[in-house]
Amino acid sequence: MDIRMPVMNGMEATKEIRDLEGGKDVKIIGISAHVFKDEIQNIMSVGMDSFVKKPYQFHEIYKNLNEQLGIKYTFDKAVDKAAERKLTPDMLKNIDPEILKNLKIAIKNLNNEQIDFVINQIQENDYEIGQTLLNYTKNLKYTEVYRLLNSN
């Protein structure tokens, strides 16, 4: 259930589903890109069973489906392309300098929420670069990203 939807947001929709006959048995996983940690508790309080923050990794969705529905998955051993990609100065050349400045500040402050928010902005314009940056930050390679941002 996406939190931000037109007409009725995900929180309102969740409340309505929960009020229906059998609605308490429905499993609802909330998703959103623009949510801070302190807002997640409020989202969960309307009756969602779990929450995943965008940009999400597919394994997060599978994990939640397993936890909520007991579904087991068998995964292919294929290598994740984002994990293979090396971040280079050329990759950042076409990204808005203001966005790169915000990413640099967020990394300097180790503000994970802000880092994810800025990377999401980058991903909206260039999915591959966003995924590569996300892979770096999820693997705690902040210093490498920070150095690269300082070289631009």
mmCIF file of C-alpha atoms in Angstrom:
data_model
loop_
_atom_site.group_PDB
_atom_site.id
_atom_site.type_symbol
_atom_site.label_atom_id
_atom_site.label_comp_id
_atom_site.label_asym_id
_atom_site.label_seq_id
_atom_site.Cartn_x
_atom_site.Cartn_y
_atom_site.Cartn_z
ATOM 1 C CA MET A 1 0.000 0.000 0.000
ATOM 2 C CA ASP A 2 1.654 3.210 -1.151
ATOM 3 C CA ILE A 3 1.278 5.914 1.500
ATOM 4 C CA ARG A 4 1.013 8.748 -1.017
ATOM 5 C CA MET A 5 -1.716 8.040 -3.565
ATOM 6 C CA PRO A 6 -4.116 10.356 -5.366
ATOM 7 C CA VAL A 7 -7.698 10.687 -4.106
ATOM 8 C CA MET A 8 -7.199 8.560 -0.964
ATOM 9 C CA ASN A 9 -3.809 8.098 0.680
ATOM 10 C CA GLY A 10 -2.605 4.705 1.861
ATOM 11 C CA MET A 11 -3.301 5.412 5.510
ATOM 12 C CA GLU A 12 -6.958 6.265 4.819
ATOM 13 C CA ALA A 13 -7.295 3.222 2.548
ATOM 14 C CA THR A 14 -5.813 0.987 5.245
ATOM 15 C CA LYS A 15 -8.289 2.297 7.837
ATOM 16 C CA GLU A 16 -11.194 1.598 5.459
ATOM 17 C CA ILE A 17 -9.931 -1.922 4.707
ATOM 18 C CA ARG A 18 -9.549 -2.660 8.430
ATOM 19 C CA ASP A 19 -13.168 -1.538 9.023
ATOM 20 C CA LEU A 20 -14.524 -4.003 6.438
ATOM 21 C CA GLU A 21 -15.741 -7.459 7.391
ATOM 22 C CA GLY A 22 -12.610 -9.641 7.337
ATOM 23 C CA GLY A 23 -10.445 -6.537 6.944
ATOM 24 C CA LYS A 24 -8.416 -7.350 10.010
ATOM 25 C CA ASP A 25 -7.175 -10.528 8.271
ATOM 26 C CA VAL A 26 -5.788 -8.652 5.247
ATOM 27 C CA LYS A 27 -2.003 -8.232 5.298
ATOM 28 C CA ILE A 28 -0.951 -4.678 4.395
ATOM 29 C CA ILE A 29 2.629 -3.598 3.806
ATOM 30 C CA GLY A 30 3.065 0.175 3.542
ATOM 31 C CA ILE A 31 5.601 1.710 1.149
ATOM 32 C CA SER A 32 6.741 5.290 0.652
ATOM 33 C CA ALA A 33 9.770 7.277 -0.461
ATOM 34 C CA HIS A 34 9.223 10.415 1.533
ATOM 35 C CA VAL A 35 8.870 9.232 5.110
ATOM 36 C CA PHE A 36 11.089 9.854 8.108
ATOM 37 C CA LYS A 37 11.623 7.306 10.882
ATOM 38 C CA ASP A 38 9.363 9.146 13.324
ATOM 39 C CA GLU A 39 6.490 8.999 10.795
ATOM 40 C CA ILE A 40 6.697 5.215 10.378
ATOM 41 C CA GLN A 41 5.200 4.613 13.839
ATOM 42 C CA ASN A 42 2.211 6.773 12.863
ATOM 43 C CA ILE A 43 1.830 4.832 9.595
ATOM 44 C CA MET A 44 1.941 1.508 11.431
ATOM 45 C CA SER A 45 -0.641 2.712 13.958
ATOM 46 C CA VAL A 46 -3.405 2.813 11.308
ATOM 47 C CA GLY A 47 -3.160 -0.964 10.956
ATOM 48 C CA MET A 48 -0.367 -1.729 8.520
ATOM 49 C CA ASP A 49 1.451 -4.958 9.238
ATOM 50 C CA SER A 50 4.833 -3.806 7.989
ATOM 51 C CA PHE A 51 6.589 -0.956 6.188
ATOM 52 C CA VAL A 52 9.189 -0.735 3.399
ATOM 53 C CA LYS A 53 10.920 2.521 2.473
ATOM 54 C CA LYS A 54 11.498 3.408 -1.186
ATOM 55 C CA PRO A 55 13.772 3.013 -2.928
ATOM 56 C CA TYR A 56 13.469 -0.568 -1.778
ATOM 57 C CA GLN A 57 15.497 -3.590 -2.719
ATOM 58 C CA PHE A 58 13.548 -6.569 -4.012
ATOM 59 C CA HIS A 59 14.788 -8.732 -1.146
ATOM 60 C CA GLU A 60 12.950 -6.381 1.259
ATOM 61 C CA ILE A 61 9.650 -7.096 -0.503
ATOM 62 C CA TYR A 62 10.306 -10.837 -0.535
ATOM 63 C CA LYS A 63 11.264 -10.765 3.150
ATOM 64 C CA ASN A 64 8.023 -8.982 4.049
ATOM 65 C CA LEU A 65 5.922 -11.361 1.963
ATOM 66 C CA ASN A 66 7.627 -14.250 3.730
ATOM 67 C CA GLU A 67 6.985 -12.731 7.158
ATOM 68 C CA GLN A 68 3.376 -11.761 6.460
ATOM 69 C CA LEU A 69 2.214 -14.674 4.296
ATOM 70 C CA GLY A 70 4.747 -17.426 4.944
ATOM 71 C CA ILE A 71 5.742 -17.528 1.270
ATOM 72 C CA LYS A 72 9.184 -19.065 0.677
ATOM 73 C CA TYR A 73 11.317 -18.038 -2.311
ATOM 74 C CA THR A 74 14.155 -19.689 -4.171
ATOM 75 C CA PHE A 75 16.540 -17.146 -5.644
ATOM 76 C CA ASP A 76 18.720 -17.315 -8.724
ATOM 77 C CA LYS A 77 22.412 -16.897 -8.014
ATOM 78 C CA ALA A 78 22.691 -14.099 -10.624
ATOM 79 C CA VAL A 79 24.936 -11.220 -9.560
ATOM 80 C CA ASP A 80 23.340 -7.852 -8.836
ATOM 81 C CA LYS A 81 24.557 -5.403 -11.493
ATOM 82 C CA ALA A 82 24.500 -2.433 -9.074
ATOM 83 C CA ALA A 83 26.840 -4.327 -6.764
ATOM 84 C CA GLU A 84 29.281 -4.841 -9.638
ATOM 85 C CA ARG A 85 29.264 -1.224 -10.838
ATOM 86 C CA LYS A 86 32.092 1.022 -9.705
ATOM 87 C CA LEU A 87 31.183 4.625 -8.954
ATOM 88 C CA THR A 88 33.194 7.076 -11.082
ATOM 89 C CA PRO A 89 33.387 10.887 -11.398
ATOM 90 C CA ASP A 90 31.884 10.637 -14.901
ATOM 91 C CA MET A 91 28.744 9.072 -13.456
ATOM 92 C CA LEU A 92 28.068 12.192 -11.385
ATOM 93 C CA LYS A 93 28.765 14.674 -14.188
ATOM 94 C CA ASN A 94 25.148 15.142 -15.269
ATOM 95 C CA ILE A 95 23.580 15.259 -11.817
ATOM 96 C CA ASP A 96 22.331 18.615 -10.558
ATOM 97 C CA PRO A 97 25.159 20.165 -8.486
ATOM 98 C CA GLU A 98 22.672 21.193 -5.772
ATOM 99 C CA ILE A 99 21.574 17.564 -5.346
ATOM 100 C CA LEU A 100 25.225 16.461 -5.131
ATOM 101 C CA LYS A 101 25.850 19.178 -2.531
ATOM 102 C CA ASN A 102 22.894 17.870 -0.490
ATOM 103 C CA LEU A 103 24.242 14.320 -0.738
ATOM 104 C CA LYS A 104 27.670 15.498 0.406
ATOM 105 C CA ILE A 105 26.155 17.267 3.433
ATOM 106 C CA ALA A 106 23.984 14.253 4.291
ATOM 107 C CA ILE A 107 26.980 11.902 4.135
ATOM 108 C CA LYS A 108 29.152 14.299 6.136
ATOM 109 C CA ASN A 109 26.446 14.334 8.837
ATOM 110 C CA LEU A 110 25.803 10.582 8.468
ATOM 111 C CA ASN A 111 22.100 11.364 8.167
ATOM 112 C CA ASN A 112 20.775 8.103 6.691
ATOM 113 C CA GLU A 113 17.278 9.438 6.113
ATOM 114 C CA GLN A 114 18.599 12.420 4.181
ATOM 115 C CA ILE A 115 21.078 10.229 2.274
ATOM 116 C CA ASP A 116 18.230 7.954 1.164
ATOM 117 C CA PHE A 117 16.076 10.964 0.270
ATOM 118 C CA VAL A 118 18.787 12.529 -1.940
ATOM 119 C CA ILE A 119 19.640 9.201 -3.579
ATOM 120 C CA ASN A 120 15.939 8.768 -4.340
ATOM 121 C CA GLN A 121 16.029 12.163 -6.114
ATOM 122 C CA ILE A 122 19.034 11.006 -8.140
ATOM 123 C CA GLN A 123 17.306 7.724 -8.935
ATOM 124 C CA GLU A 124 14.313 9.574 -10.367
ATOM 125 C CA ASN A 125 16.607 11.086 -13.011
ATOM 126 C CA ASP A 126 19.087 8.244 -13.474
ATOM 127 C CA TYR A 127 18.032 4.904 -12.049
ATOM 128 C CA GLU A 128 21.391 3.143 -12.597
ATOM 129 C CA ILE A 129 23.455 5.820 -10.855
ATOM 130 C CA GLY A 130 20.923 5.948 -8.031
ATOM 131 C CA GLN A 131 21.132 2.183 -7.599
ATOM 132 C CA THR A 132 24.921 2.314 -7.613
ATOM 133 C CA LEU A 133 24.940 5.057 -4.959
ATOM 134 C CA LEU A 134 22.381 3.122 -2.937
ATOM 135 C CA ASN A 135 24.568 0.021 -3.094
ATOM 136 C CA TYR A 136 27.570 2.022 -1.884
ATOM 137 C CA THR A 137 25.697 3.554 1.046
ATOM 138 C CA LYS A 138 23.940 0.316 2.029
ATOM 139 C CA ASN A 139 27.400 -1.263 2.191
ATOM 140 C CA LEU A 140 28.643 1.639 4.344
ATOM 141 C CA LYS A 141 31.034 2.965 1.687
ATOM 142 C CA TYR A 142 30.307 6.557 2.690
ATOM 143 C CA THR A 143 33.970 7.595 2.573
ATOM 144 C CA GLU A 144 34.313 6.494 -1.055
ATOM 145 C CA VAL A 145 31.206 8.441 -2.082
ATOM 146 C CA TYR A 146 32.267 11.480 -0.047
ATOM 147 C CA ARG A 147 35.739 11.530 -1.637
ATOM 148 C CA LEU A 148 34.220 11.255 -5.079
ATOM 149 C CA LEU A 149 31.845 14.141 -4.336
ATOM 150 C CA ASN A 150 34.806 16.256 -3.181
ATOM 151 C CA SER A 151 36.684 15.533 -6.404
ATOM 152 C CA ASN A 152 33.915 17.094 -8.523
#
